[in-house]
mmCIF file of C-alpha atoms and ligand atoms in Angstrom:
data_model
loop_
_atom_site.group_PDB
_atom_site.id
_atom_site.type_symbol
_atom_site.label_atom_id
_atom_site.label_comp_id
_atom_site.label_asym_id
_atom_site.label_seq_id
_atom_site.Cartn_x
_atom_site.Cartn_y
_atom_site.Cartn_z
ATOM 1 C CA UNK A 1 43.210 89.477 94.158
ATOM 2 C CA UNK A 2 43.987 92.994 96.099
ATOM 3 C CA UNK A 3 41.618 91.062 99.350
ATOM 4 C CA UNK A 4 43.895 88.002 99.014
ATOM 5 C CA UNK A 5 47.217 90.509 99.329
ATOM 6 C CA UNK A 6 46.199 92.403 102.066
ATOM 7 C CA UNK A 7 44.889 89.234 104.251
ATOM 8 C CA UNK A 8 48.506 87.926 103.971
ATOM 9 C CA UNK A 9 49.903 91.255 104.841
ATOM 10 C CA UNK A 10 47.659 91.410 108.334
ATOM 11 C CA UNK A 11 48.294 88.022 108.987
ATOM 12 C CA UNK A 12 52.395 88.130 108.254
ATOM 13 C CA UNK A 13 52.694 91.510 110.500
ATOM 14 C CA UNK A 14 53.526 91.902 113.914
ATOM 15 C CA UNK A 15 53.139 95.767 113.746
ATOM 16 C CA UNK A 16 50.201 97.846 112.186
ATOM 17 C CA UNK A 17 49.811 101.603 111.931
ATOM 18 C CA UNK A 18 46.673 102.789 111.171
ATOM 19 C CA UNK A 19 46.437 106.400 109.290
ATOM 20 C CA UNK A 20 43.840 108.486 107.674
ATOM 21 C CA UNK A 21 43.341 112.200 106.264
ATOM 22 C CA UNK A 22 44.155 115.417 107.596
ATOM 23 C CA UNK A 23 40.828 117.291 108.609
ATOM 24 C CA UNK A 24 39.548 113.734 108.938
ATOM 25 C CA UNK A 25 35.422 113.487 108.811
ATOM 26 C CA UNK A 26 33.107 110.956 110.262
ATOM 27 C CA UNK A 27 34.183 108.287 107.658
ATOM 28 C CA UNK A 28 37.820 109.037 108.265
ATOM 29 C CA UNK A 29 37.220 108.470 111.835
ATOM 30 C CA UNK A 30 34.964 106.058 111.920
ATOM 31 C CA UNK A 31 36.572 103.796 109.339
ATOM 32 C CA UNK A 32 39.831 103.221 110.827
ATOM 33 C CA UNK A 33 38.558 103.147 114.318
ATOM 34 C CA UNK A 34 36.352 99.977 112.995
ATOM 35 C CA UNK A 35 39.583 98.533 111.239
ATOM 36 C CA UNK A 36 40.974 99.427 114.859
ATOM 37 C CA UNK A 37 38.863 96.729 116.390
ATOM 38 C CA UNK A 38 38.648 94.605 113.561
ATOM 39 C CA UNK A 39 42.697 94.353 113.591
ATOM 40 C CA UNK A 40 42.881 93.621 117.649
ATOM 41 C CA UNK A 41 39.528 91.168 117.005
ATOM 42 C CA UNK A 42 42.243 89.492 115.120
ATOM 43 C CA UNK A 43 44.432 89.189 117.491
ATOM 44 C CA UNK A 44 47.188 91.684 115.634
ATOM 45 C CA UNK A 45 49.058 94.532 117.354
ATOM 46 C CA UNK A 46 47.805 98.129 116.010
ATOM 47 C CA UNK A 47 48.602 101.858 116.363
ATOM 48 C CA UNK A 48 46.192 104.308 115.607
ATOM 49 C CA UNK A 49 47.297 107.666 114.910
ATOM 50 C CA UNK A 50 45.101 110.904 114.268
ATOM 51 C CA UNK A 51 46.945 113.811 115.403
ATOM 52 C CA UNK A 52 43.770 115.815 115.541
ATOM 53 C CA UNK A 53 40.062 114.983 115.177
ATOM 54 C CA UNK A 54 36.843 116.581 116.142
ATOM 55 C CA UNK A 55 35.096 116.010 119.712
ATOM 56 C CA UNK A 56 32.259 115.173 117.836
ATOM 57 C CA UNK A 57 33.172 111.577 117.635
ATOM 58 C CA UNK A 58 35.418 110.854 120.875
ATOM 59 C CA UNK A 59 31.957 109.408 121.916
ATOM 60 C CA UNK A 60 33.112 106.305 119.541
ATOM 61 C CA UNK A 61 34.043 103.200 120.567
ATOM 62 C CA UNK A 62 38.074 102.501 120.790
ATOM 63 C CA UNK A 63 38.619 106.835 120.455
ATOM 64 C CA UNK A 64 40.532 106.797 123.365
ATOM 65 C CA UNK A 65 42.847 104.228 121.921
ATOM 66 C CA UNK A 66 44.075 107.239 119.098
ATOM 67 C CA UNK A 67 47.471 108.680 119.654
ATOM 68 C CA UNK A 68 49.025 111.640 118.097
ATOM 69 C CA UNK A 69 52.071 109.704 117.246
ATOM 70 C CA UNK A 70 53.066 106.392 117.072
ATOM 71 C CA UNK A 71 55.110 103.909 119.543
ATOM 72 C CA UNK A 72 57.449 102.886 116.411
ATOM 73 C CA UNK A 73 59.263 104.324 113.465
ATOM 74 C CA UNK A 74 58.912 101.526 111.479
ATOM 75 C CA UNK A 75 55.885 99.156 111.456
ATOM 76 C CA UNK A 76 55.493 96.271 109.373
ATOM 77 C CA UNK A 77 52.006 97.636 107.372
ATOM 78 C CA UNK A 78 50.509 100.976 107.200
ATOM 79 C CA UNK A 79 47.097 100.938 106.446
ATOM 80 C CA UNK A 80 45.671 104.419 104.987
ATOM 81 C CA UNK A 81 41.796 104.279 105.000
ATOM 82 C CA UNK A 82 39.554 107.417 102.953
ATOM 83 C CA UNK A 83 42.703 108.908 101.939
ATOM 84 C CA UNK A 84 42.892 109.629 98.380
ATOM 85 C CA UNK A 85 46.864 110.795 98.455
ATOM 86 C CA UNK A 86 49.824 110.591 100.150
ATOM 87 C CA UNK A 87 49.957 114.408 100.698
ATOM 88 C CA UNK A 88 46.265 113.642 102.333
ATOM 89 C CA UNK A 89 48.190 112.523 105.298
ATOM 90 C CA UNK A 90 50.035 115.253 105.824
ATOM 91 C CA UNK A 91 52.550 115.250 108.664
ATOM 92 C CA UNK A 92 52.448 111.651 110.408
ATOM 93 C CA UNK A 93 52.899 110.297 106.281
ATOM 94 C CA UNK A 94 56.653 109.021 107.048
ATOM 95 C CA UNK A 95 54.999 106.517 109.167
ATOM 96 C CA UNK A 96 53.577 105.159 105.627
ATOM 97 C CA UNK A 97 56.193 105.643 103.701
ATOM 98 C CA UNK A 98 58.519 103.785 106.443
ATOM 99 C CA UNK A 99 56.714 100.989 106.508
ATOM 100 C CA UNK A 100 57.181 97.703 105.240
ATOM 101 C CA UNK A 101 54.541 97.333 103.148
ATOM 102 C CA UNK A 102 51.389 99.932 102.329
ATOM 103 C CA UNK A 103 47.782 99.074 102.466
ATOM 104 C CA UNK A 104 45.405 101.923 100.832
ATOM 105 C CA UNK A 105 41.520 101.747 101.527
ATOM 106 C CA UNK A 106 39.717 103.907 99.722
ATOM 107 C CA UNK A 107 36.077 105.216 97.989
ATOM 108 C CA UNK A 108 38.018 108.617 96.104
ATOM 109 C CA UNK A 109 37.578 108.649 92.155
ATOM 110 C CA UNK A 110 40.788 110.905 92.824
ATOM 111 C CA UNK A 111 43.196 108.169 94.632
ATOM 112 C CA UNK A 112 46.107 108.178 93.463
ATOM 113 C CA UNK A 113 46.779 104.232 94.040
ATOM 114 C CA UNK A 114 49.994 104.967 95.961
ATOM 115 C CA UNK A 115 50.251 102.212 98.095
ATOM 116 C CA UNK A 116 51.789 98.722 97.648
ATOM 117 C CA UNK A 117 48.236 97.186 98.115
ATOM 118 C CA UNK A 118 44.802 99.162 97.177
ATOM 119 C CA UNK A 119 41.172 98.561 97.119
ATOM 120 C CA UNK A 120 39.796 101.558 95.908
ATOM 121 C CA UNK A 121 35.896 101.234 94.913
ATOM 122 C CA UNK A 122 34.608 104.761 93.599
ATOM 123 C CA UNK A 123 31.057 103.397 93.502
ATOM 124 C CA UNK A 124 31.255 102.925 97.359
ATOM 125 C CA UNK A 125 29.632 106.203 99.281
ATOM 126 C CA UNK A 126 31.887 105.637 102.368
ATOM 127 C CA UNK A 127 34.925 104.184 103.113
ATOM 128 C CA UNK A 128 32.721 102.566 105.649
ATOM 129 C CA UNK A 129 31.080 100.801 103.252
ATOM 130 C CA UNK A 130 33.923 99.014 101.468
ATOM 131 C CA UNK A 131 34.803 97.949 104.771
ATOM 132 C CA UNK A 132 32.353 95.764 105.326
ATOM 133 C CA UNK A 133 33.460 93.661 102.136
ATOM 134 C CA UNK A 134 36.437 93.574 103.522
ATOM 135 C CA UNK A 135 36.071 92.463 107.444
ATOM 136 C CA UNK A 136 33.589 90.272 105.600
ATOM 137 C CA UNK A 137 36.729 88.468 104.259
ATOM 138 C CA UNK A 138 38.841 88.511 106.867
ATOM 139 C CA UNK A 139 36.353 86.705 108.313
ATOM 140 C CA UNK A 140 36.060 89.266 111.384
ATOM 141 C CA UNK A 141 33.051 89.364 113.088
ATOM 142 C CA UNK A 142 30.840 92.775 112.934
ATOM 143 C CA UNK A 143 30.379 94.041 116.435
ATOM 144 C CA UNK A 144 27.974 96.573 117.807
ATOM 145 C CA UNK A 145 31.115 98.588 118.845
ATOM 146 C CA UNK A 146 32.451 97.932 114.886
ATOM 147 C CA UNK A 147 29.389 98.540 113.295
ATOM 148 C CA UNK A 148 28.772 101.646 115.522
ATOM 149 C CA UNK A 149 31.927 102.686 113.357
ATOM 150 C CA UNK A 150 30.942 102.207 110.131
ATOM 151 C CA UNK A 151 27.518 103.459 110.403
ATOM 152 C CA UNK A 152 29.346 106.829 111.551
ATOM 153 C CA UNK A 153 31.354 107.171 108.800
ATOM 154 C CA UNK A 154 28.304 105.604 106.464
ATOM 155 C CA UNK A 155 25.916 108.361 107.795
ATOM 156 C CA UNK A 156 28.619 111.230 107.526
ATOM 157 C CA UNK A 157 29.733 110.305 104.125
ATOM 158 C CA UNK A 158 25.958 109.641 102.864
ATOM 159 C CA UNK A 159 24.720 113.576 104.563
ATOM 160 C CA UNK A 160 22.370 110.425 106.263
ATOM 161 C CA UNK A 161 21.575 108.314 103.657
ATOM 162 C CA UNK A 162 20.514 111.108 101.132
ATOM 163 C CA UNK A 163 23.600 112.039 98.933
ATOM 164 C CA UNK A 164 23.248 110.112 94.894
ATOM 165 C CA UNK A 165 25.915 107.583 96.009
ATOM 166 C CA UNK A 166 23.992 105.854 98.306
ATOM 167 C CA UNK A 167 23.228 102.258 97.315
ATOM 168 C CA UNK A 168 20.476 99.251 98.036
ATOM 169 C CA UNK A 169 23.681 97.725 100.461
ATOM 170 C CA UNK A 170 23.561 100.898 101.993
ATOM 171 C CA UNK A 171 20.390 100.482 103.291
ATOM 172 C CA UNK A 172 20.673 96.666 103.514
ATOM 173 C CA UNK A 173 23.603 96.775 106.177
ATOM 174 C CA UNK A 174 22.025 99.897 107.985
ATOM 175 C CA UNK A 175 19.017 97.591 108.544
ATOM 176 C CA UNK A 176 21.033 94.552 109.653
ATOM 177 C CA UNK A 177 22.801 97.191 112.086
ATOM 178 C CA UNK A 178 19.547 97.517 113.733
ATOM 179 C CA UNK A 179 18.924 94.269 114.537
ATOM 180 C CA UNK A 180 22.114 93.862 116.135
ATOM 181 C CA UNK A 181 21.357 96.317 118.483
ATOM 182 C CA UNK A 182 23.611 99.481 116.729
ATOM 183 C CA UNK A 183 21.937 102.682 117.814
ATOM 184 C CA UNK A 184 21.269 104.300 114.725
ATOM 185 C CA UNK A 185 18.689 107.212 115.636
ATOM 186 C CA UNK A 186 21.672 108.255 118.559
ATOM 187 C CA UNK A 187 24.719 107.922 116.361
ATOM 188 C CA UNK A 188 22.836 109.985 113.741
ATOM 189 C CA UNK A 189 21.770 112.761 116.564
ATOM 190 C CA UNK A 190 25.739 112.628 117.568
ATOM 191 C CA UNK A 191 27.492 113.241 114.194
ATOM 192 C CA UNK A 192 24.744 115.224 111.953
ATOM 193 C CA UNK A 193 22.362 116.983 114.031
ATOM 194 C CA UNK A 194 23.604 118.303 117.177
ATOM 195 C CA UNK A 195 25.871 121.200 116.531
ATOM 196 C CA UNK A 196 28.690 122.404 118.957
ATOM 197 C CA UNK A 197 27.981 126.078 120.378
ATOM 198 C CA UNK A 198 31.142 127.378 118.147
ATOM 199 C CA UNK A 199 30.104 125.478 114.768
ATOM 200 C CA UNK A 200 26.645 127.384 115.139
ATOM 201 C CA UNK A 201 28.230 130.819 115.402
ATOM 202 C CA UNK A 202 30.605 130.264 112.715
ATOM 203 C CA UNK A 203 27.565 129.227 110.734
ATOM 204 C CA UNK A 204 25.838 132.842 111.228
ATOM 205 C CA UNK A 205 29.185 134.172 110.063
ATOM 206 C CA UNK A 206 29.365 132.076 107.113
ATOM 207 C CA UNK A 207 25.551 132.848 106.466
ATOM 208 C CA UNK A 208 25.925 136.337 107.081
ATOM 209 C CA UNK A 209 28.781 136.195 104.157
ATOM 210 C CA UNK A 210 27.640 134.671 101.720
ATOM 211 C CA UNK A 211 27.611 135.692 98.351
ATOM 212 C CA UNK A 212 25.736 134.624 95.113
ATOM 213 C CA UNK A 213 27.866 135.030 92.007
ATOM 214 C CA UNK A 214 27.529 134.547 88.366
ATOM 215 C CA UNK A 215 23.585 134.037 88.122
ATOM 216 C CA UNK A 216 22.955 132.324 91.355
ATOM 217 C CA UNK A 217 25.341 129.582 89.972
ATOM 218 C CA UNK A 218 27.963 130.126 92.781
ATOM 219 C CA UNK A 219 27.933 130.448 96.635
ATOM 220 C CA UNK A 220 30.619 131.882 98.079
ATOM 221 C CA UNK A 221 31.582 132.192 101.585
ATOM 222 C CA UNK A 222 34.609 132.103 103.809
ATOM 223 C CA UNK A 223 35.500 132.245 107.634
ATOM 224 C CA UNK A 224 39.332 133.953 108.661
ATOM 225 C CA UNK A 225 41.376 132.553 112.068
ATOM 226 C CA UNK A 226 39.884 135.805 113.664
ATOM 227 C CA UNK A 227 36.345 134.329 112.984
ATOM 228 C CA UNK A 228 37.830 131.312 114.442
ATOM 229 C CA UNK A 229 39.079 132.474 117.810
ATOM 230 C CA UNK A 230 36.093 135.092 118.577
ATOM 231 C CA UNK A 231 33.736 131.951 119.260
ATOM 232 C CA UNK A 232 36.878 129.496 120.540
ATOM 233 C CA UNK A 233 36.669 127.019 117.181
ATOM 234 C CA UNK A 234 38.231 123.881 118.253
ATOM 235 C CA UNK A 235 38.966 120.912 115.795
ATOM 236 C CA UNK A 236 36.273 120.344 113.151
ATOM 237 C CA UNK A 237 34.197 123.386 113.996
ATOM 238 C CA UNK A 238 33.923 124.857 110.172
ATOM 239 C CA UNK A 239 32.394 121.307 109.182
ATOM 240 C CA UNK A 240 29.010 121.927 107.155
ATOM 241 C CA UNK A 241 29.437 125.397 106.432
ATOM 242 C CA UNK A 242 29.790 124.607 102.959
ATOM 243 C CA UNK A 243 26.647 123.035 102.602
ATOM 244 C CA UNK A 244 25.133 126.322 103.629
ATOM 245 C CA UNK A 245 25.073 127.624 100.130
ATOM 246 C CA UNK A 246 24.907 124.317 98.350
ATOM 247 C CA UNK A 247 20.780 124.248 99.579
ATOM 248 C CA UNK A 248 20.058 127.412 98.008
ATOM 249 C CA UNK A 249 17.447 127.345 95.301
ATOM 250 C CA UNK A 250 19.430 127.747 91.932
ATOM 251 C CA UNK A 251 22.964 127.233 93.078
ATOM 252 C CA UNK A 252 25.197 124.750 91.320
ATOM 253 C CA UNK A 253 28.611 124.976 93.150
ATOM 254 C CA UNK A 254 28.949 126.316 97.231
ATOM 255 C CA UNK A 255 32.616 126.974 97.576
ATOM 256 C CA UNK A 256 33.707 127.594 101.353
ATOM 257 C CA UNK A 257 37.130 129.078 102.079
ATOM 258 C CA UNK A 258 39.152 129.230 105.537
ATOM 259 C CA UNK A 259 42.838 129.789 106.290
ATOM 260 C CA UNK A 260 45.193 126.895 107.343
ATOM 261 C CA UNK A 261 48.988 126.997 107.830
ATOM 262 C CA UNK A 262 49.623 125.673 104.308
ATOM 263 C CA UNK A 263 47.416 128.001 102.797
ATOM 264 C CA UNK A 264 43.714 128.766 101.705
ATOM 265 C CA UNK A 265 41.995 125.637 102.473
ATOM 266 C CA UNK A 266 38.917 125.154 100.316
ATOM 267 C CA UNK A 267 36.024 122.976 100.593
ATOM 268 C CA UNK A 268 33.748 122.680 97.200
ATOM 269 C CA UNK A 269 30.034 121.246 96.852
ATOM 270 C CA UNK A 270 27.975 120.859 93.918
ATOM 271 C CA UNK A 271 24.344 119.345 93.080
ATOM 272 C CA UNK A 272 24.061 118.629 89.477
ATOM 273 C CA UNK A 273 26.607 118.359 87.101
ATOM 274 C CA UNK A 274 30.094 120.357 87.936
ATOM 275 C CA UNK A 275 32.657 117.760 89.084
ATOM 276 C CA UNK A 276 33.865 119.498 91.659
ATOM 277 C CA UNK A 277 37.121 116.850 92.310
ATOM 278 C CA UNK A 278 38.487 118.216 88.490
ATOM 279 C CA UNK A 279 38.229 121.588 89.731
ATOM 280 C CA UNK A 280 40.355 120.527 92.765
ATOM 281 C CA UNK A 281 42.590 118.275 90.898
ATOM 282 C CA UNK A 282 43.335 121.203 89.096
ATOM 283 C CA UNK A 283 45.095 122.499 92.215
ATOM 284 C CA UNK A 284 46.749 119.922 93.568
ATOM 285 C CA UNK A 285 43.397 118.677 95.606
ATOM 286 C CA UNK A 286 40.972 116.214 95.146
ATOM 287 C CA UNK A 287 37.595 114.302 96.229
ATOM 288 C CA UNK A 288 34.487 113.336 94.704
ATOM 289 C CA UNK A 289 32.572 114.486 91.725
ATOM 290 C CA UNK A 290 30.296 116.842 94.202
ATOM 291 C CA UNK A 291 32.284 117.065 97.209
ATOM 292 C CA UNK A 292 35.991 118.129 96.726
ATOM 293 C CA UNK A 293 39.037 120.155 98.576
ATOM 294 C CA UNK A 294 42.191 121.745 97.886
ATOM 295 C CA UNK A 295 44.739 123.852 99.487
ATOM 296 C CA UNK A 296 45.594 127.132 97.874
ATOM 297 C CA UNK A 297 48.616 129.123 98.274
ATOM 298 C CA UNK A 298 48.254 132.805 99.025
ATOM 299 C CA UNK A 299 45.875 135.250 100.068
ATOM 300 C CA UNK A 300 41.879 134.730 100.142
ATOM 301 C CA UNK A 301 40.934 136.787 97.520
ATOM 302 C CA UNK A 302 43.395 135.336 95.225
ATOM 303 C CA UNK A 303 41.455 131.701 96.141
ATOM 304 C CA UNK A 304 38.435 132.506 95.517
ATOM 305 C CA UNK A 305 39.522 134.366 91.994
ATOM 306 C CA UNK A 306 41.615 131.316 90.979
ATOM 307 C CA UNK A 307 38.428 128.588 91.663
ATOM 308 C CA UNK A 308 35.772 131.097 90.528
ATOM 309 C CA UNK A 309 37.666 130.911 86.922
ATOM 310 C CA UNK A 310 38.367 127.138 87.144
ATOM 311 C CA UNK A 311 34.682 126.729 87.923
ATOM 312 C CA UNK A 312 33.372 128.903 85.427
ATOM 313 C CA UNK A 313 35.166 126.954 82.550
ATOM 314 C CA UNK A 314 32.221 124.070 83.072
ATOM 315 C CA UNK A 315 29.533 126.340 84.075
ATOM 316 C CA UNK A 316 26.368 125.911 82.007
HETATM 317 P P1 LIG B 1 35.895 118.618 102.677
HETATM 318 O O1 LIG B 1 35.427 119.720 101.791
HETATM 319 O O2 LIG B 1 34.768 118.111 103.532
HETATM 320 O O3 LIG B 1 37.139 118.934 103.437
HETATM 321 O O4 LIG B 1 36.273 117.426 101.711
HETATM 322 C C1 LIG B 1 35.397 116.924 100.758
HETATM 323 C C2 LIG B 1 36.008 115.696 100.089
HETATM 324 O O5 LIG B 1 37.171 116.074 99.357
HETATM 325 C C3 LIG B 1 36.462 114.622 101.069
HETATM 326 O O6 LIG B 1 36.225 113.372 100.489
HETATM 327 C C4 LIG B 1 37.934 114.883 101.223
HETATM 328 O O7 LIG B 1 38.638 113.710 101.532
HETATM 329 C C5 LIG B 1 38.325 115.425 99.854
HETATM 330 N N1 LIG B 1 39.377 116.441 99.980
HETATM 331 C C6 LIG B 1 39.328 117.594 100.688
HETATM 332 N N2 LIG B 1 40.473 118.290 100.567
HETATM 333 C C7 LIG B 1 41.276 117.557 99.766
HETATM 334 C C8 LIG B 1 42.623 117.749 99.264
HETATM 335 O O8 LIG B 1 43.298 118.739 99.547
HETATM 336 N N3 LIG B 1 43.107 116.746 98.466
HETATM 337 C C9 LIG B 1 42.380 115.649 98.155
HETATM 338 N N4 LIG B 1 42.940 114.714 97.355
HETATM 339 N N5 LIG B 1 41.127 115.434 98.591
HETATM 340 C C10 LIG B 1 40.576 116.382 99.390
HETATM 341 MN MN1 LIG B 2 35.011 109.178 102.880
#
C-alpha cells in the first residue's frame, strides 16, 4: 500500500525537501507547513521551500522555518503536497526531480501521478484533509500548532466549509480541532475574511471590469501589472477576485485573467455543471471540476478569446 511506501521512505531518509505549487493557497501552505512539523515531530531532518507565499499566512506556525531555496542539491525524498504536476512547481522542481525518491500528496482529479510514491484522493476537499489519514499512520501526534495547519488549508480549500466537496470528516475533525484548543473562529478571520488594503482595491478594479457574456453564462474580468503596482500588490493580492463573478445570479463560469512572466495566468470558477479543470487541461493547466488554472501564452485578449471558445463548447 502507497501509506506503507512512503512510511519507509520517511523513515529510511536522512534528508527531506518539502515543495508545493507556484501561487500556493492556504492548503498549499498550510499542508506542507503541517507535514513540516509532522516530519521534525518525527525526529527527521526537513527543508521547506516556498519561494514566495502570501503574508496572509506568515501568522502560521513553523512560517518562519520556509526558505526560498534549499541547503542541498540532492535530498533523499521530495515530498510535493496539493500539486497536481510537475510543471506546478515551477522553478525550485529540480529539487524533485534530484531527489532520491518522490513522494506526491495530492486532492487534484488532474494529477498527473508523477512521483515515485502518490496518494492522490480526488474525493478529499483539501490536501489538508488527506493529511490527516496520513499523520494518522505515521502515527504522529496532531498538535494545536499542526492542526492550526490543516484547518488553514481545510478552510481555504472548503471557501469555509461551504464548497460541494466538503464531507461528514470535514466537519468531524474541525470539531475535534476545537476541543483541542485550535482557534478556529481566528484562523478563519486570518485567511478568509480580513482582506489586505491592496486585495480590496484590486477588487473594485476587478468589479468595476467585469463583464457578463453569452447570456449571463460568463463573467469576465481581468487585472494588468499596472493595476498591480498603482495599489503596491504584493504576493497573493489577486486571490478571490475570481469569485467576484462566480456569486452573480445566473452565471455559470467566472473566468479571472492577470499577467505573469510566463504568460496570461488564468483562474476559472464554476457553480453547476462546466468542469472547469477540462477546460484548463485543454491548455496545459489543471484543477478541480469548479475551480481550475492555466497559463496562456500571449496577449490578454487572445486569453480570454481562446477560453471563451473552449468554454462555450459545454455551455448549456
Ligand atoms: P487558482 O485559480 O486559485 O489559481 O487555482 C484553482 C485550482 O486550480 C487550484 O487547485 C490550483 O492548484 C489549480 N491550478 C491553478 N492553475 C493551475 C495550472 O496552471 N495547472 C494545474 N495543473 N493546476 C492549476
Ligand atoms: Mn488544495
Amino acid at each position: 500500500m502507497t501509506l506503507d511506501n512512503i512510511k519507509e521512505e520517511i523513515e529510511k531518509a536522512n534528508s527531506i525537501v518539502l515543495l508545493t505549487h507556484e501561487n500556493p493557497d492556504g492548503d498549499a501552505i498550510g499542508s506542507t507547513l503541517a507535514f513540516y512539523l509532522a516530519l521534525k515531530q518525527l525526529g527527521k531532518e526537513v527543508d521547506i521551500i516556498i519561494p514566495k507565499f502570501s503574508r496572509t499566512f506568515a501568522f502560521l506556525p513553523g512560517a518562519e522555518k520556509i526558505m526560498k531555496e534549499g541547503t542541498k542539491t540532492q535530498y533523499d525524498l521530495a515530498i510535493a503536497l496539493d500539486s497536481a504536476d510537475l510543471k506546478r512547481l515551477n522553478g525550485w522542481v529540480n529539487y524533485f526531480e534530484d531527489a532520491k525518491v518522490t513522494v506526491s500528496i495530492d486532492h487534484h482529479g488532474s494529477n498527473q501521478m508523477y512521483a515515485d510514491f502518490n496518494f492522490v484522493n480526488p474525493a478529499a476537499p483539501a490536501c489538508a484533509q488527506i493529511l490527516v489519514t496520513v499523520l494518522e499512520f505515521l502515527q504522529v501526534e496532531i498538535t494545536k500548532d499542526i492542526g492550526t495547519c490543516l484547518l488553514t488549508g481545510i478552510i481555504t480549500d472548503t471557501g469555509g466549509f461551504k464548497y460541494p466537496g466538503v464531507t461528514a470528516e470535514t466537519f468531524e475533525f474541525a470539531s475535534w480541532l476545537l476541543g483541542i484548543g485550535v482557534n478556529v473562529s481566528e484562523i478563519y478571520k486570518k485567511v478568509l475574511q480580513v482582506k489586505t488594503k491592496s486585495n480590496f482595491e484590486l477588487s473594485k478594479i476587478a468589479m468595476d471590469r467585469l463583464e457578463f457574456l453569452e447570456d449571463g453564462k460568463i463573467a469576465y474580468t481581468y487585472i494588468t501589472n499596472e493595476d498591480l503596482e498603482k495599489v503596491n500588490a504584493e504576493t497573493g493580492d489577486h486571490e478571490g477576485l475570481v469569485e467576484i463573478g462566480r456569486d452573480v445570479e445566473g452565471v455559470e463560469v467566472s473566468i479571472f485573467l492577470r499577467e505573469e512572466e510566463k504568460g496570461i495566468k488564468a483562474s476559472l470558477r464554476s457553480n453547476d455543471y462546466l468542469n472547469v479543470s477540462d477546460v484548463c487541461i485543454a491548455f496545459g493547466g489543471g484543477g478541480h471540476p469548479r475551480a481550475a488554472g492555466c497559463t496562456i501564452i500571449g496577449t490578454m485578449e487572445h486569453a480570454k478569446q481562446k477560453i471563451i471558445s473552449q468554454i462555450k463548447q459545454n455551455l448549456k
